[in-house]
């Protein structure tokens, strides 16, 4: 006599997980400000960069110390990262030298693998020497992780840094993370000059 057992259909289980993941991604959409995904005007970028720096300096005084000796400051006030198995990020920023805007850039990246969600964040890169500035100016898009050395700092790591011990080419701070997606990193992002 054959022993017949009821078996679960794996297709329904997989479909249920897919629906839950899709629902989570849809529910995360209100966390992203609609203006963050649109191209910004020069005036908006300058205003948002100034506000981002003010906020960063208030929360991380070491960032202000780095700014005083940096050759340039690249500010991306709002970067949107989203993914469902395949993901990407996009943001626009401004390069400041001596407190003045001298160029505009975008940052983009693509990725694949297990990822679901949407998040926004900003980041600031302090270009500490002429080598970093020249690489940004002369490269046809700078893929972070190649070229000048980049050290990503948080409040804690920045505490032990001083302008006399800052020896790397670039120091970066990520700030204002919002959303339902783990991790905000710079590795693999491509920074390219744009015309505004």
Coordinates of N, CA and C in Angstrom, one line a residue:
X1 N 0.8 -1.2 0.0 CA 0.0 0.0 0.0 C 0.9 1.3 0.0
X2 N 0.5 2.2 -0.8 CA 1.3 3.4 -0.9 C 0.9 4.4 0.2
X3 N 1.9 5.0 0.7 CA 1.7 6.0 1.8 C 1.7 7.4 1.1
X4 N 0.5 7.9 1.1 CA 0.3 9.3 0.4 C 0.2 10.3 1.5
X5 N 1.1 11.2 1.4 CA 1.1 12.4 2.4 C 0.7 13.6 1.6
X6 N 0.1 14.5 2.3 CA -0.2 15.8 1.7 C 1.2 16.6 1.7
X7 N 1.5 17.1 0.6 CA 2.7 18.0 0.5 C 2.3 19.4 0.2
X8 N 3.1 20.3 0.8 CA 2.9 21.7 0.5 C 3.4 22.0 -0.8
X9 N 2.7 23.0 -1.4 CA 3.2 23.4 -2.7 C 4.2 24.6 -2.5
X10 N 5.4 24.4 -2.9 CA 6.4 25.4 -2.7 C 6.1 26.7 -3.5
X11 N 5.4 26.6 -4.5 CA 5.0 27.8 -5.3 C 4.2 28.8 -4.5
X12 N 3.3 28.3 -3.7 CA 2.5 29.2 -2.9 C 3.3 29.9 -1.8
X13 N 4.2 29.2 -1.2 CA 5.1 29.7 -0.2 C 6.0 30.8 -0.8
X14 N 6.5 30.6 -1.9 CA 7.4 31.5 -2.6 C 6.6 32.8 -3.0
X15 N 5.4 32.5 -3.5 CA 4.5 33.7 -3.9 C 4.1 34.5 -2.7
X16 N 3.9 33.9 -1.6 CA 3.6 34.6 -0.4 C 4.7 35.5 0.1
X17 N 5.9 35.0 0.0 CA 7.1 35.8 0.4 C 7.3 36.9 -0.6
X18 N 7.1 36.7 -1.9 CA 7.2 37.7 -2.9 C 6.2 38.9 -2.6
X19 N 5.0 38.5 -2.3 CA 4.0 39.5 -2.0 C 4.4 40.3 -0.8
X20 N 4.9 39.7 0.3 CA 5.3 40.4 1.5 C 6.5 41.4 1.2
X21 N 7.4 40.9 0.4 CA 8.5 41.8 0.1 C 8.1 43.0 -0.8
X22 N 7.2 42.7 -1.7 CA 6.7 43.8 -2.6 C 5.9 44.8 -1.8
X23 N 5.1 44.3 -0.8 CA 4.4 45.2 0.1 C 5.3 46.0 0.9
X24 N 6.4 45.5 1.4 CA 7.3 46.2 2.2 C 8.0 47.3 1.4
X25 N 8.3 47.0 0.1 CA 8.9 48.0 -0.7 C 7.9 49.2 -1.1
X26 N 6.7 48.8 -1.3 CA 5.7 49.8 -1.6 C 5.4 50.7 -0.3
X27 N 5.4 50.1 0.8 CA 5.2 50.9 2.1 C 6.3 51.8 2.4
X28 N 7.5 51.4 1.9 CA 8.7 52.3 2.1 C 8.7 53.5 1.3
X29 N 7.9 53.6 0.2 CA 8.0 54.7 -0.7 C 7.7 56.0 0.0
X30 N 6.8 56.2 0.9 CA 6.6 57.5 1.5 C 7.8 58.0 2.3
X31 N 8.7 57.1 2.6 CA 9.9 57.6 3.3 C 10.9 58.4 2.5
X32 N 10.7 58.3 1.2 CA 11.6 59.0 0.2 C 10.9 60.3 -0.2
X33 N 11.5 61.4 0.0 CA 11.0 62.7 -0.3 C 10.9 62.7 -1.9
X34 N 9.7 63.1 -2.5 CA 9.6 63.1 -3.9 C 10.6 64.0 -4.6
X35 N 11.0 65.0 -4.0 CA 12.0 65.9 -4.7 C 13.4 65.3 -4.7
X36 N 13.6 64.3 -3.9 CA 14.9 63.6 -3.9 C 15.3 62.9 -5.2
X37 N 14.2 62.4 -5.9 CA 14.5 61.7 -7.1 C 14.5 62.5 -8.4
X38 N 14.2 63.8 -8.3 CA 14.2 64.7 -9.4 C 15.6 65.4 -9.5
X39 N 16.0 65.7 -10.7 CA 17.2 66.5 -10.9 C 17.0 67.9 -10.2
X40 N 18.0 68.3 -9.5 CA 17.9 69.6 -8.8 C 18.5 70.7 -9.6
X41 N 18.0 71.9 -9.4 CA 18.6 73.1 -10.1 C 19.8 73.5 -9.3
X42 N 20.6 74.4 -9.9 CA 21.8 74.9 -9.3 C 21.5 75.5 -8.0
X43 N 20.5 76.3 -8.0 CA 20.1 77.0 -6.7 C 19.7 76.0 -5.6
X44 N 19.0 75.0 -6.0 CA 18.6 74.0 -5.0 C 19.8 73.2 -4.5
X45 N 20.7 72.8 -5.4 CA 21.9 72.1 -5.0 C 22.7 72.9 -4.1
X46 N 23.0 74.2 -4.4 CA 23.8 75.1 -3.5 C 23.1 75.2 -2.2
X47 N 21.8 75.5 -2.1 CA 21.1 75.6 -0.9 C 21.1 74.3 0.0
X48 N 20.9 73.2 -0.7 CA 20.8 71.9 0.0 C 22.2 71.5 0.5
X49 N 23.3 71.8 -0.3 CA 24.6 71.5 0.1 C 25.0 72.3 1.4
X50 N 24.7 73.6 1.4 CA 24.9 74.5 2.5 C 24.2 74.0 3.8
X51 N 23.0 73.6 3.6 CA 22.2 73.1 4.8 C 22.8 71.8 5.3
X52 N 23.2 70.9 4.4 CA 23.8 69.6 4.7 C 25.1 69.8 5.5
X53 N 26.0 70.8 5.1 CA 27.2 71.0 5.8 C 26.9 71.6 7.1
X54 N 26.0 72.5 7.2 CA 25.6 73.1 8.5 C 25.2 72.0 9.5
X55 N 24.4 71.1 9.0 CA 23.9 70.0 9.9 C 25.0 69.1 10.3
X56 N 25.9 68.8 9.3 CA 27.0 67.9 9.6 C 28.0 68.5 10.6
X57 N 28.3 69.8 10.4 CA 29.2 70.5 11.4 C 28.6 70.6 12.8
X58 N 27.3 70.8 12.9 CA 26.7 70.9 14.2 C 26.8 69.5 14.9
X59 N 26.6 68.4 14.2 CA 26.6 67.1 14.9 C 28.0 66.5 15.0
X60 N 28.9 66.9 14.1 CA 30.3 66.3 14.1 C 31.3 67.5 13.9
X61 N 31.7 68.1 15.0 CA 32.7 69.2 15.0 C 34.0 68.9 14.2
X62 N 34.4 67.6 14.3 CA 35.7 67.3 13.6 C 35.5 67.5 12.1
X63 N 34.3 67.3 11.5 CA 34.1 67.6 10.1 C 34.4 69.0 9.8
X64 N 34.1 69.9 10.6 CA 34.3 71.4 10.4 C 35.9 71.6 10.4
X65 N 36.6 70.9 11.3 CA 38.0 71.0 11.3 C 38.7 70.6 10.0
X66 N 38.2 69.4 9.5 CA 38.6 68.9 8.2 C 38.4 69.9 7.1
X67 N 37.2 70.5 7.1 CA 36.8 71.5 6.1 C 37.8 72.7 6.0
X68 N 38.3 73.1 7.2 CA 39.2 74.2 7.2 C 40.5 73.9 6.5
X69 N 40.9 72.7 6.4 CA 42.2 72.4 5.7 C 42.0 71.6 4.4
X70 N 40.8 71.3 4.0 CA 40.5 70.5 2.8 C 40.7 71.4 1.6
X71 N 41.2 70.8 0.5 CA 41.4 71.5 -0.8 C 40.0 71.7 -1.5
X72 N 39.1 70.8 -1.2 CA 37.8 70.9 -1.8 C 36.8 70.0 -1.0
X73 N 35.5 70.3 -1.1 CA 34.5 69.6 -0.4 C 33.4 69.2 -1.4
X74 N 33.2 67.9 -1.5 CA 32.2 67.4 -2.5 C 31.0 67.0 -1.6
X75 N 29.8 67.7 -1.8 CA 28.6 67.5 -1.0 C 27.5 66.9 -1.9
X76 N 27.0 65.7 -1.4 CA 25.8 65.1 -2.0 C 24.7 65.2 -1.0
X77 N 23.9 66.2 -1.0 CA 22.9 66.4 0.1 C 21.8 65.3 0.2
X78 N 21.5 64.7 -1.0 CA 20.5 63.7 -1.0 C 20.8 62.6 -2.1
X79 N 21.0 61.4 -1.6 CA 21.2 60.3 -2.5 C 20.0 59.3 -2.2
X80 N 19.4 58.8 -3.3 CA 18.3 57.8 -3.2 C 18.9 56.5 -3.6
X81 N 18.7 55.5 -2.7 CA 19.1 54.1 -3.0 C 17.8 53.2 -2.9
X82 N 17.6 52.4 -4.0 CA 16.4 51.6 -4.0 C 16.8 50.2 -4.6
X83 N 16.1 49.2 -4.2 CA 16.4 47.9 -4.8 C 15.3 46.9 -4.5
X84 N 15.2 46.0 -5.5 CA 14.4 44.8 -5.3 C 15.2 43.7 -6.2
X85 N 16.1 43.0 -5.6 CA 17.0 42.1 -6.2 C 18.1 42.9 -7.0
X86 N 17.6 43.8 -7.9 CA 18.5 44.7 -8.6 C 18.3 46.0 -8.0
X87 N 19.4 46.7 -7.7 CA 19.3 48.0 -7.1 C 20.1 49.1 -7.7
X88 N 19.9 50.3 -7.3 CA 20.7 51.4 -7.8 C 20.6 52.6 -6.9
X89 N 21.5 53.5 -7.1 CA 21.4 54.8 -6.3 C 21.8 55.9 -7.2
X90 N 21.2 57.1 -6.9 CA 21.5 58.3 -7.6 C 21.4 59.5 -6.7
X91 N 22.3 60.5 -7.0 CA 22.2 61.7 -6.3 C 23.0 62.8 -7.0
X92 N 22.8 64.0 -6.8 CA 23.5 65.1 -7.4 C 24.2 65.9 -6.3
X93 N 25.4 66.5 -6.6 CA 26.1 67.2 -5.6 C 26.9 68.4 -6.2
X94 N 27.6 69.0 -5.3 CA 28.3 70.2 -5.7 C 29.7 70.2 -5.1
X95 N 30.7 70.6 -5.8 CA 32.1 70.7 -5.4 C 32.3 72.1 -4.9
X96 N 32.8 72.3 -3.7 CA 33.1 73.6 -3.1 C 34.6 73.7 -2.9
X97 N 35.1 74.9 -3.4 CA 36.5 75.3 -3.1 C 36.5 76.7 -2.5
X98 N 37.1 76.8 -1.4 CA 37.0 78.1 -0.7 C 35.6 78.6 -0.4
X99 N 34.7 77.7 -0.2 CA 33.3 78.1 0.1 C 32.5 78.4 -1.1
X100 N 33.0 78.3 -2.3 CA 32.3 78.7 -3.5 C 32.1 77.4 -4.4
X101 N 30.9 77.3 -5.0 CA 30.6 76.2 -5.9 C 31.4 76.3 -7.2
X102 N 32.2 75.3 -7.5 CA 33.0 75.3 -8.7 C 32.7 74.2 -9.7
X103 N 31.8 73.3 -9.3 CA 31.4 72.2 -10.2 C 30.2 71.4 -9.7
X104 N 29.6 70.7 -10.5 CA 28.4 69.9 -10.1 C 28.6 68.4 -10.6
X105 N 28.2 67.5 -9.8 CA 28.5 66.1 -10.0 C 27.3 65.2 -9.7
X106 N 27.3 64.0 -10.3 CA 26.3 63.1 -9.9 C 27.0 61.8 -9.4
X107 N 26.3 61.1 -8.6 CA 26.8 59.8 -8.1 C 25.8 58.7 -8.4
X108 N 26.2 57.6 -9.0 CA 25.4 56.6 -9.4 C 26.0 55.2 -9.1
X109 N 25.2 54.2 -8.9 CA 25.7 52.9 -8.7 C 24.6 51.9 -9.0
X110 N 25.0 50.7 -9.4 CA 24.1 49.6 -9.6 C 24.6 48.4 -8.8
X111 N 23.6 47.6 -8.4 CA 24.0 46.4 -7.6 C 23.0 45.3 -7.8
X112 N 23.3 44.1 -7.5 CA 22.4 43.0 -7.6 C 22.6 42.1 -6.4
X113 N 21.7 41.3 -6.1 CA 21.7 40.3 -4.9 C 20.5 40.5 -4.1
X114 N 20.6 40.0 -2.9 CA 19.4 40.1 -2.0 C 19.4 41.5 -1.4
X115 N 18.4 42.3 -1.9 CA 18.2 43.6 -1.4 C 16.8 44.0 -1.7
X116 N 16.2 44.7 -0.7 CA 14.8 45.1 -0.9 C 14.7 46.4 -0.1
X117 N 14.1 47.4 -0.7 CA 13.8 48.6 0.1 C 14.2 49.9 -0.6
X118 N 14.0 51.0 0.1 CA 14.3 52.3 -0.4 C 14.9 53.1 0.8
X119 N 15.9 53.9 0.5 CA 16.4 54.8 1.6 C 17.0 56.0 0.9
X120 N 17.1 57.0 1.7 CA 17.8 58.3 1.3 C 18.9 58.6 2.3
X121 N 19.9 59.2 1.9 CA 21.0 59.6 2.8 C 21.8 60.7 2.0
X122 N 22.7 61.3 2.7 CA 23.6 62.3 2.1 C 25.0 61.9 2.5
X123 N 26.0 62.5 1.7 CA 27.4 62.3 2.1 C 28.2 63.5 1.7
X124 N 29.3 63.7 2.4 CA 30.2 64.7 2.2 C 31.6 64.1 2.1
X125 N 32.4 64.5 1.1 CA 33.8 64.0 0.9 C 34.7 65.2 1.0
X126 N 35.6 65.1 1.9 CA 36.6 66.2 2.1 C 37.9 65.8 1.3
X127 N 38.2 66.5 0.3 CA 39.3 66.2 -0.6 C 40.5 66.9 0.0
X128 N 41.4 66.2 0.6 CA 42.5 66.8 1.4 C 43.7 67.2 0.7
X129 N 43.9 66.8 -0.6 CA 45.1 67.2 -1.2 C 44.9 67.5 -2.7
X130 N 45.9 68.0 -3.4 CA 45.8 68.3 -4.8 C 45.6 67.0 -5.7
X131 N 46.2 65.9 -5.2 CA 46.0 64.6 -5.9 C 44.6 64.2 -6.0
X132 N 43.8 64.4 -5.0 CA 42.4 64.0 -5.0 C 41.6 64.9 -5.9
X133 N 41.9 66.2 -5.8 CA 41.2 67.2 -6.7 C 41.5 66.9 -8.2
X134 N 42.8 66.7 -8.5 CA 43.2 66.4 -9.9 C 42.5 65.1 -10.4
X135 N 42.4 64.1 -9.5 CA 41.8 62.9 -10.0 C 40.4 63.1 -10.3
X136 N 39.7 63.8 -9.5 CA 38.2 64.1 -9.7 C 38.1 64.9 -11.0
X137 N 39.0 65.9 -11.2 CA 38.9 66.8 -12.4 C 39.2 66.0 -13.7
X138 N 40.2 65.1 -13.6 CA 40.7 64.5 -14.9 C 40.1 63.2 -15.2
X139 N 39.5 62.5 -14.3 CA 39.0 61.2 -14.6 C 37.6 61.3 -15.3
X140 N 37.4 60.4 -16.1 CA 36.1 60.4 -16.8 C 35.1 59.6 -15.9
X141 N 34.8 60.1 -14.7 CA 34.0 59.4 -13.7 C 34.9 58.7 -12.7
X142 N 34.8 59.0 -11.5 CA 35.6 58.4 -10.4 C 34.8 57.3 -9.7
X143 N 35.3 56.1 -9.9 CA 34.6 55.0 -9.2 C 35.3 54.9 -7.8
X144 N 34.5 55.2 -6.8 CA 35.0 55.2 -5.4 C 35.5 53.8 -5.1
X145 N 36.8 53.8 -4.6 CA 37.4 52.5 -4.4 C 38.6 52.3 -5.3
X146 N 38.7 53.2 -6.3 CA 39.8 53.2 -7.2 C 40.4 54.7 -7.1
X147 N 41.6 54.9 -7.4 CA 42.2 56.2 -7.3 C 42.5 56.6 -5.9
X148 N 42.2 57.9 -5.5 CA 42.6 58.3 -4.2 C 42.0 57.5 -3.1
X149 N 42.7 57.4 -2.0 CA 42.2 56.6 -0.8 C 41.1 57.3 -0.1
X150 N 40.0 56.6 0.2 CA 38.8 57.2 0.8 C 38.6 56.5 2.2
X151 N 38.5 57.3 3.2 CA 38.2 56.8 4.6 C 36.8 57.3 5.0
X152 N 35.9 56.4 5.2 CA 34.5 56.8 5.6 C 34.5 56.8 7.2
X153 N 34.1 58.0 7.7 CA 34.1 58.2 9.1 C 32.7 58.3 9.7
X154 N 32.6 58.0 10.9 CA 31.3 58.3 11.7 C 31.8 59.1 12.9
X155 N 30.8 59.5 13.7 CA 31.1 60.4 14.8 C 32.2 59.9 15.7
X156 N 32.1 58.6 16.0 CA 33.1 57.9 16.9 C 34.5 57.9 16.3
X157 N 34.6 57.5 15.1 CA 35.9 57.4 14.4 C 36.5 58.8 14.2
X158 N 35.7 59.7 14.0 CA 36.2 61.1 13.7 C 36.8 61.7 15.0
X159 N 36.3 61.2 16.2 CA 36.8 61.8 17.4 C 38.3 61.7 17.6
X160 N 38.9 60.6 17.1 CA 40.4 60.4 17.2 C 41.2 61.1 16.1
X161 N 40.5 61.7 15.2 CA 41.2 62.3 14.1 C 41.5 63.8 14.3
X162 N 42.7 64.3 13.9 CA 42.9 65.7 14.0 C 43.5 66.1 12.6
X163 N 43.6 67.4 12.4 CA 44.1 67.9 11.1 C 45.5 67.5 10.9
X164 N 46.3 67.3 12.0 CA 47.7 66.9 11.9 C 47.8 65.4 11.7
X165 N 46.8 64.6 12.0 CA 46.9 63.1 11.8 C 46.2 62.7 10.5
X166 N 45.5 63.6 9.9 CA 44.7 63.3 8.7 C 45.7 63.2 7.5
X167 N 46.0 62.0 7.1 CA 47.0 61.7 6.1 C 46.4 61.1 4.8
X168 N 45.1 60.7 4.8 CA 44.5 60.1 3.6 C 44.1 61.2 2.7
X169 N 43.8 60.7 1.4 CA 43.4 61.7 0.3 C 42.0 62.2 0.6
X170 N 41.1 61.4 1.0 CA 39.7 61.8 1.1 C 39.1 61.2 2.4
X171 N 38.3 62.1 3.1 CA 37.6 61.6 4.3 C 36.1 61.9 4.0
X172 N 35.2 60.9 4.2 CA 33.8 61.0 3.9 C 33.0 60.8 5.1
X173 N 31.9 61.5 5.2 CA 30.9 61.3 6.3 C 29.5 61.0 5.6
X174 N 28.8 60.0 6.0 CA 27.5 59.7 5.6 C 26.5 60.2 6.7
X175 N 25.4 60.8 6.3 CA 24.5 61.4 7.2 C 23.1 61.3 6.8
X176 N 22.1 61.5 7.7 CA 20.7 61.6 7.4 C 20.1 60.4 6.7
X177 N 20.5 59.2 7.2 CA 19.9 58.0 6.6 C 18.5 57.8 7.1
X178 N 17.6 57.6 6.0 CA 16.2 57.3 6.3 C 15.7 56.2 5.3
X179 N 15.0 55.3 5.8 CA 14.4 54.3 4.9 C 14.5 52.9 5.5
X180 N 14.1 51.9 4.7 CA 14.1 50.5 5.1 C 15.0 49.7 4.3
X181 N 16.2 50.1 4.1 CA 17.2 49.4 3.4 C 18.5 49.4 4.2
X182 N 19.1 48.3 4.4 CA 20.3 48.2 5.2 C 21.5 48.8 4.5
X183 N 22.4 49.5 5.2 CA 23.6 50.0 4.7 C 23.6 51.1 3.7
X184 N 24.5 52.0 3.9 CA 24.7 53.1 2.9 C 26.2 53.2 2.8
X185 N 26.8 52.8 1.7 CA 28.2 52.8 1.5 C 28.5 53.6 0.2
X186 N 29.8 53.9 0.1 CA 30.3 54.6 -1.1 C 31.0 53.8 -2.1
X187 N 31.5 52.6 -1.6 CA 32.3 51.7 -2.5 C 31.5 51.4 -3.8
X188 N 32.2 51.6 -4.9 CA 31.5 51.2 -6.2 C 30.7 52.3 -6.8
X189 N 30.4 53.4 -6.0 CA 29.7 54.5 -6.6 C 30.6 55.2 -7.6
X190 N 30.0 55.7 -8.7 CA 30.7 56.4 -9.7 C 30.3 57.9 -9.6
X191 N 31.3 58.8 -9.5 CA 31.1 60.2 -9.4 C 31.5 60.8 -10.7
X192 N 30.6 61.5 -11.4 CA 30.9 62.1 -12.7 C 30.5 63.6 -12.7
X193 N 31.3 64.4 -13.4 CA 31.0 65.8 -13.5 C 29.8 66.0 -14.5
X194 N 28.9 66.9 -14.1 CA 27.7 67.2 -15.0 C 27.7 68.7 -15.3
X195 N 27.0 69.0 -16.3 CA 26.8 70.4 -16.7 C 25.5 70.8 -16.1
X196 N 25.4 72.0 -15.5 CA 24.2 72.5 -14.9 C 24.0 73.9 -15.5

